[in-house]
Amino acid sequence: MRLDVYVPMLAALLLGAGVGPLSRLWVPHAAARILVGAGVISAGCWVWALGLLGWTAVGQVPLIARYGGWSVTVLQGADPVSPAVAYAAVGMLLALTVLLAVSAVRRTRAVVRSWTLARRLAPAANGELIVVPDEAVDAFALPAFRRPAGRRAVTRAGSGHIVVTTGMLQALGPDERRVVFAHERAHLHGHDHWWLLAAQLAAAANPLLTRLPGTVDYLLERAADEHAATAVRDRGLAARALARAGLAASRAPGRPSHGLALGYGATAVTARVAALLEAPPRSRRAALVGVGLALVFVLCCAVDAGRDVEHLFELAMYARH
Amino acid sequence: MAEGGSGSGSGRDERGLRRPAGELENEVLAVLWAADTALIPAQVHQALGPGLAYNTVHTILSRLHAKGAVERERVGRAHAYRPVLDQNGLTARQMRTLLDRGSDRTAVLRRFVAELGGEDEAVLAELLHRAEARSPEGVSRPADA
Ligand SMILES: [Zn+2]
């Protein structure tokens, strides 16, 4: 209890600070999933640890102690957590609840908006493809939020559509369009929207992981780029398609002007092109084992801290009866 | 519908890649959408490059027509095809409004090229130059070809 309750916090701090270097240890597809997994586990343990710390203070409130049937004096005497820390944990938990609720509402609204978009665009679909007559240079994967009922998988992607504007189609040559289709198909196949959602919720639960969603977002784009490069068997072609699309988009009229506000910002597309011009990335197995062991250690500490708090309260209950 | 590609439904390109019917339909449709006018099968075949057999292109066009995805008119002895503009579909403006509403739309939609800054243009032009030098075989200029 003395130390292990603080281990999840230290882990979250390390993960939050190390997100950048960690993301370069594996191929983008694996790195995105490893980081999201680590982020969700770390955020969960962090909330659990805060809860344990807070509970040692809340348990000393006389009304709650009477209800739970334990002795406040014994608890105060045996509790290794200082009241300041315990109350700070309670305050933090309340703040996080608000943050998490706000984030959940926002994400839900984004999902509903995309669902609306999918429903409105669906009539224009041919198979997995939806073309929108628009001079803006845009393409995106539109996940289906319901499985097509009854029918056998309508498209190979199975769970969504590829939306592309005529502006994008006109900006690219036929072989380059195949890169775009393969890229968006990779997002649909990988269920990338859910992975990003998980990263965003983990960051909402633990503000130390602020940089996680932006990094995961970039990794998912890189993974789709790598998938496209493999699909067309030509990294140079994949780089060319992305660079040409980016150039056309930056020159096209009516481009959304949200700029750098979302964090990852201006370098994302150029960094992706540059990465495609380099050798394909490699994964480091040893690093995965390291992260796995670290997570198991954090989980063990969280469980152990839980047991310690349980014993503390058992002691206080025993003393009372 | 686009069943994973059997018989004439799939094709091989010049690299020997087997591509399912759905993907080939996408590529043919993309050519039609990118063009300003209706195209005859020979033009579509030419635009797609040497990878696909003319017969495959012809078959795909017929199938797209049967599905109602394209309409065709007689031009001399051939048919010229153009994509059907779906009246029930969303207009560009409606789509952009839905896309741009809220700052968190990236939660769900993964855009191919997003968040470009002003200084990216020069860097991208330079990178494009390098990419073209890297894979020159198919440097295909877009629709104006
Ligand atoms: Zn993407």
Short mmCIF file of C-alpha atoms in Angstrom, two decimals, chain A residues 13-316:
data_model
loop_
_atom_site.label_atom_id
_atom_site.label_comp_id
_atom_site.label_asym_id
_atom_site.label_seq_id
_atom_site.Cartn_x
_atom_site.Cartn_y
_atom_site.Cartn_z
CA LEU A 13 3.59 9.55 -16.24
CA LEU A 14 6.23 7.48 -18.03
CA LEU A 15 3.82 6.35 -20.75
CA GLY A 16 2.58 9.90 -21.29
CA ALA A 17 6.12 11.22 -21.62
CA GLY A 18 7.35 8.29 -23.69
CA VAL A 19 4.54 8.07 -26.22
CA GLY A 20 6.66 9.58 -28.98
CA PRO A 21 9.76 7.37 -28.65
CA LEU A 22 7.60 4.28 -27.96
CA SER A 23 5.59 4.85 -31.16
CA ARG A 24 8.76 4.38 -33.20
CA LEU A 25 9.61 0.96 -31.77
CA TRP A 26 7.11 -1.00 -33.88
CA VAL A 27 5.50 -0.93 -37.30
CA PRO A 28 2.68 1.66 -37.21
CA HIS A 29 -0.11 -0.93 -37.26
CA ALA A 30 1.29 -2.72 -34.21
CA ALA A 31 2.45 0.45 -32.47
CA ALA A 32 -1.04 1.99 -32.58
CA ARG A 33 -2.58 -1.10 -31.00
CA ILE A 34 0.16 -1.55 -28.40
CA LEU A 35 -0.06 2.10 -27.33
CA VAL A 36 -3.86 2.05 -27.14
CA GLY A 37 -3.74 -1.16 -25.10
CA ALA A 38 -1.10 0.23 -22.75
CA GLY A 39 -3.00 3.52 -22.50
CA VAL A 40 -6.31 1.88 -21.60
CA ILE A 41 -4.71 -0.43 -19.00
CA SER A 42 -2.67 2.42 -17.57
CA ALA A 43 -5.67 4.75 -17.40
CA GLY A 44 -7.76 2.04 -15.76
CA CYS A 45 -5.11 1.35 -13.09
CA TRP A 46 -4.71 5.08 -12.51
CA VAL A 47 -8.42 5.57 -11.84
CA TRP A 48 -8.39 2.48 -9.60
CA ALA A 49 -5.41 3.82 -7.61
CA LEU A 50 -7.05 7.23 -7.20
CA GLY A 51 -10.19 5.47 -6.04
CA LEU A 52 -8.24 3.50 -3.41
CA LEU A 53 -6.50 6.62 -2.11
CA GLY A 54 -9.76 8.53 -2.04
CA TRP A 55 -11.62 5.70 -0.33
CA THR A 56 -9.27 5.80 2.69
CA ALA A 57 -10.45 9.38 3.26
CA VAL A 58 -14.10 8.85 2.40
CA GLY A 59 -14.19 5.83 4.73
CA GLN A 60 -13.32 8.12 7.64
CA VAL A 61 -16.49 10.19 7.22
CA PRO A 62 -18.47 9.18 10.35
CA LEU A 63 -21.77 8.59 8.54
CA ILE A 64 -20.16 6.28 5.99
CA ALA A 65 -18.13 4.51 8.69
CA ARG A 66 -21.31 3.81 10.69
CA TYR A 67 -23.04 2.54 7.58
CA GLY A 68 -20.07 0.31 6.64
CA GLY A 69 -19.61 -0.83 10.22
CA TRP A 70 -15.95 0.02 10.78
CA SER A 71 -14.11 2.13 13.32
CA VAL A 72 -12.99 5.60 12.27
CA THR A 73 -10.31 5.75 15.00
CA VAL A 74 -8.68 2.49 13.97
CA LEU A 75 -8.81 3.57 10.35
CA GLN A 76 -7.18 6.90 11.17
CA GLY A 77 -4.52 5.17 13.24
CA ALA A 78 -3.66 2.51 10.68
CA ASP A 79 -4.09 4.48 7.48
CA PRO A 80 -0.70 5.07 5.84
CA VAL A 81 -2.19 7.62 3.42
CA SER A 82 -2.03 11.23 4.57
CA PRO A 83 -5.40 13.02 4.50
CA ALA A 84 -4.08 15.67 2.09
CA VAL A 85 -3.18 13.03 -0.49
CA ALA A 86 -6.47 11.21 0.02
CA TYR A 87 -8.56 14.35 -0.43
CA ALA A 88 -6.51 15.39 -3.44
CA ALA A 89 -7.35 12.00 -4.94
CA VAL A 90 -11.05 12.55 -4.27
CA GLY A 91 -10.92 15.99 -5.92
CA MET A 92 -9.05 14.56 -8.88
CA LEU A 93 -11.59 11.77 -9.29
CA LEU A 94 -14.48 14.25 -9.30
CA ALA A 95 -12.72 16.40 -11.90
CA LEU A 96 -11.95 13.34 -14.03
CA THR A 97 -15.57 12.21 -13.88
CA VAL A 98 -16.60 15.54 -15.35
CA LEU A 99 -13.86 15.38 -18.00
CA LEU A 100 -14.75 11.83 -18.94
CA ALA A 101 -18.44 12.70 -19.20
CA VAL A 102 -17.70 15.69 -21.43
CA SER A 103 -15.45 13.56 -23.61
CA ALA A 104 -18.01 10.77 -23.82
CA VAL A 105 -20.73 13.21 -24.89
CA ARG A 106 -18.45 14.72 -27.55
CA ARG A 107 -17.41 11.35 -28.95
CA THR A 108 -20.98 10.15 -28.99
CA ARG A 109 -22.01 13.22 -30.94
CA ALA A 110 -19.18 12.65 -33.41
CA VAL A 111 -20.30 9.05 -33.90
CA VAL A 112 -23.90 10.16 -34.38
CA ARG A 113 -22.78 12.76 -36.95
CA SER A 114 -20.84 10.16 -38.88
CA TRP A 115 -23.77 7.81 -38.69
CA THR A 116 -25.97 10.55 -40.16
CA LEU A 117 -23.43 11.09 -42.89
CA ALA A 118 -23.32 7.36 -43.63
CA ARG A 119 -27.10 7.15 -43.79
CA ARG A 120 -27.40 10.17 -46.08
CA LEU A 121 -24.58 9.11 -48.38
CA ALA A 122 -25.54 5.44 -48.61
CA PRO A 123 -28.04 5.79 -51.50
CA ALA A 124 -25.23 7.04 -53.74
CA ALA A 125 -22.99 4.05 -53.00
CA ASN A 126 -21.85 1.54 -55.55
CA GLY A 127 -20.44 -1.33 -53.56
CA GLU A 128 -18.01 0.22 -51.12
CA LEU A 129 -17.46 3.42 -53.12
CA ILE A 130 -19.30 6.72 -52.74
CA VAL A 131 -18.33 9.55 -55.07
CA VAL A 132 -19.38 13.07 -54.11
CA PRO A 133 -19.35 15.64 -56.93
CA ASP A 134 -17.28 18.34 -55.27
CA GLU A 135 -14.20 20.25 -56.32
CA ALA A 136 -12.76 20.00 -52.81
CA VAL A 137 -9.98 17.40 -52.60
CA ASP A 138 -11.16 14.99 -49.97
CA ALA A 139 -11.36 11.28 -49.25
CA PHE A 140 -12.23 9.41 -46.11
CA ALA A 141 -13.34 6.08 -44.72
CA LEU A 142 -16.88 6.09 -43.43
CA PRO A 143 -17.41 3.18 -41.07
CA ALA A 144 -20.82 1.53 -41.00
CA PHE A 145 -22.25 1.53 -37.53
CA ARG A 146 -24.55 -1.36 -38.23
CA ARG A 147 -23.77 -4.56 -40.03
CA PRO A 148 -25.69 -4.85 -43.27
CA ALA A 149 -28.54 -7.05 -42.12
CA GLY A 150 -29.39 -10.30 -43.83
CA ARG A 151 -27.09 -9.92 -46.79
CA ARG A 152 -23.73 -11.52 -47.16
CA ALA A 153 -21.00 -8.91 -46.72
CA VAL A 154 -21.84 -6.38 -49.40
CA THR A 155 -18.30 -5.17 -49.83
CA ARG A 156 -14.91 -6.60 -49.12
CA ALA A 157 -14.46 -3.91 -46.52
CA GLY A 158 -17.62 -5.31 -45.03
CA SER A 159 -18.14 -2.53 -42.57
CA GLY A 160 -18.23 0.79 -44.29
CA HIS A 161 -17.74 2.95 -47.32
CA ILE A 162 -14.95 4.82 -49.03
CA VAL A 163 -16.03 8.38 -49.75
CA VAL A 164 -14.10 10.35 -52.33
CA THR A 165 -14.77 13.68 -54.06
CA THR A 166 -14.48 14.18 -57.80
CA GLY A 167 -11.86 16.80 -56.93
CA MET A 168 -9.69 14.06 -55.44
CA LEU A 169 -10.28 11.71 -58.38
CA GLN A 170 -9.32 14.43 -60.87
CA ALA A 171 -6.16 15.31 -58.98
CA LEU A 172 -4.79 11.77 -59.23
CA GLY A 173 -3.88 9.27 -61.92
CA PRO A 174 -5.56 5.81 -62.02
CA ASP A 175 -2.73 4.03 -60.21
CA GLU A 176 -2.64 6.74 -57.56
CA ARG A 177 -6.38 6.38 -56.97
CA ARG A 178 -5.77 2.74 -56.13
CA VAL A 179 -3.50 3.94 -53.33
CA VAL A 180 -6.29 6.10 -51.91
CA PHE A 181 -8.80 3.24 -52.09
CA ALA A 182 -6.37 0.82 -50.43
CA HIS A 183 -5.57 3.37 -47.72
CA GLU A 184 -9.20 3.95 -46.84
CA ARG A 185 -9.95 0.23 -47.03
CA ALA A 186 -7.22 -0.31 -44.43
CA HIS A 187 -9.01 2.06 -42.04
CA LEU A 188 -12.26 0.15 -42.49
CA HIS A 189 -10.67 -3.28 -42.11
CA GLY A 190 -8.67 -2.22 -39.06
CA HIS A 191 -11.69 -0.64 -37.33
CA ASP A 192 -9.38 2.30 -36.78
CA HIS A 193 -12.13 4.60 -35.54
CA TRP A 194 -12.67 2.42 -32.47
CA TRP A 195 -8.95 2.33 -31.68
CA LEU A 196 -8.78 6.11 -31.83
CA LEU A 197 -11.91 6.38 -29.69
CA ALA A 198 -10.31 4.14 -27.05
CA ALA A 199 -7.18 6.33 -27.07
CA GLN A 200 -9.31 9.46 -26.65
CA LEU A 201 -11.24 8.01 -23.73
CA ALA A 202 -8.02 6.81 -22.05
CA ALA A 203 -6.64 10.35 -22.35
CA ALA A 204 -9.87 11.79 -20.95
CA ALA A 205 -9.56 9.50 -17.91
CA ASN A 206 -5.91 10.32 -17.45
CA PRO A 207 -4.71 13.80 -18.47
CA LEU A 208 -1.10 12.55 -18.30
CA LEU A 209 -1.86 10.72 -21.56
CA THR A 210 -2.79 13.92 -23.45
CA ARG A 211 -0.45 13.15 -26.31
CA LEU A 212 -1.73 9.61 -26.81
CA PRO A 213 -4.69 10.33 -29.18
CA GLY A 214 -2.64 12.53 -31.51
CA THR A 215 0.12 9.93 -31.72
CA VAL A 216 -2.35 7.10 -32.28
CA ASP A 217 -4.10 9.17 -34.95
CA TYR A 218 -0.81 9.61 -36.80
CA LEU A 219 0.11 5.92 -36.39
CA LEU A 220 -3.24 4.82 -37.84
CA GLU A 221 -2.64 7.05 -40.87
CA ARG A 222 0.86 5.64 -41.25
CA ALA A 223 -0.47 2.08 -40.93
CA ALA A 224 -3.02 2.73 -43.67
CA ASP A 225 -0.26 4.23 -45.85
CA GLU A 226 1.91 1.15 -45.33
CA HIS A 227 -1.02 -1.12 -46.13
CA ALA A 228 -1.66 0.83 -49.36
CA ALA A 229 2.03 0.65 -50.30
CA THR A 230 1.93 -3.12 -49.83
CA ALA A 231 -1.34 -3.42 -51.77
CA VAL A 232 0.05 -1.63 -54.84
CA ARG A 233 3.51 -3.15 -54.24
CA ASP A 234 5.23 0.19 -54.76
CA ARG A 235 6.22 2.54 -51.92
CA GLY A 236 7.18 5.23 -54.39
CA LEU A 237 3.71 5.14 -55.92
CA ALA A 238 2.11 5.37 -52.49
CA ALA A 239 4.31 8.37 -51.64
CA ARG A 240 3.48 9.99 -54.97
CA ALA A 241 -0.28 9.57 -54.47
CA LEU A 242 -0.19 11.06 -50.98
CA ALA A 243 2.05 13.97 -51.98
CA ARG A 244 -0.07 14.80 -55.03
CA ALA A 245 -3.29 14.59 -53.02
CA GLY A 246 -1.79 16.81 -50.33
CA LEU A 247 -0.59 19.36 -52.87
CA ALA A 248 -3.94 19.42 -54.64
CA ALA A 249 -5.75 19.77 -51.32
CA SER A 250 -3.59 22.68 -50.23
CA ARG A 251 -4.23 24.45 -53.53
CA ALA A 252 -7.92 23.64 -53.87
CA PRO A 253 -10.61 26.18 -53.02
CA GLY A 254 -12.98 25.60 -50.15
CA ARG A 255 -10.51 23.69 -48.06
CA PRO A 256 -11.59 23.51 -44.43
CA SER A 257 -9.44 25.97 -42.52
CA HIS A 258 -9.13 24.34 -39.12
CA GLY A 259 -5.36 24.61 -39.29
CA LEU A 260 -3.20 23.34 -36.51
CA ALA A 261 -5.72 23.39 -33.71
CA LEU A 262 -6.06 19.62 -33.52
CA GLY A 263 -2.53 19.02 -32.41
CA TYR A 264 -0.70 16.83 -34.82
CA GLY A 265 -0.84 19.54 -37.39
CA ALA A 266 0.95 20.61 -40.47
CA THR A 267 3.74 18.11 -40.51
CA ALA A 268 1.52 15.02 -40.57
CA VAL A 269 1.05 14.67 -44.33
CA THR A 270 4.62 15.63 -45.20
CA ALA A 271 5.96 13.28 -42.53
CA ARG A 272 3.84 10.47 -43.96
CA VAL A 273 5.17 11.05 -47.49
CA ALA A 274 8.72 11.19 -46.19
CA ALA A 275 8.21 7.94 -44.26
CA LEU A 276 6.99 6.21 -47.43
CA LEU A 277 10.14 7.32 -49.22
CA GLU A 278 12.23 5.60 -46.58
CA ALA A 279 12.71 1.87 -46.04
CA PRO A 280 9.72 0.03 -44.56
CA PRO A 281 9.61 0.18 -40.75
CA ARG A 282 10.49 -2.80 -38.55
CA SER A 283 9.19 -3.99 -35.21
CA ARG A 284 11.27 -4.67 -32.15
CA ARG A 285 10.05 -7.74 -30.31
CA ALA A 286 12.16 -7.19 -27.22
CA ALA A 287 10.53 -3.81 -26.69
CA LEU A 288 7.09 -5.45 -26.80
CA VAL A 289 8.15 -7.93 -24.12
CA GLY A 290 9.42 -5.00 -22.03
CA VAL A 291 6.16 -3.07 -22.31
CA GLY A 292 4.18 -6.25 -21.59
CA LEU A 293 6.19 -6.95 -18.42
CA ALA A 294 5.81 -3.34 -17.30
CA LEU A 295 2.03 -3.56 -17.73
CA VAL A 296 1.85 -6.84 -15.81
CA PHE A 297 3.87 -5.23 -13.01
CA VAL A 298 1.51 -2.22 -12.93
CA LEU A 299 -1.54 -4.52 -12.84
CA CYS A 300 0.00 -6.55 -9.98
CA CYS A 301 0.68 -3.36 -8.03
CA ALA A 302 -2.89 -2.19 -8.58
CA VAL A 303 -4.28 -5.53 -7.37
CA ASP A 304 -1.92 -5.56 -4.38
CA ALA A 305 -2.87 -2.01 -3.43
CA GLY A 306 -6.51 -3.05 -3.58
CA ARG A 307 -5.83 -5.94 -1.20
CA ASP A 308 -4.00 -3.65 1.22
CA VAL A 309 -6.96 -1.28 1.38
CA GLU A 310 -9.29 -4.23 1.88
CA HIS A 311 -7.18 -5.43 4.83
CA LEU A 312 -7.13 -1.96 6.29
CA PHE A 313 -10.91 -1.83 6.34
CA GLU A 314 -11.19 -5.42 7.64
CA LEU A 315 -8.94 -4.41 10.51
CA ALA A 316 -11.12 -1.40 11.29
#
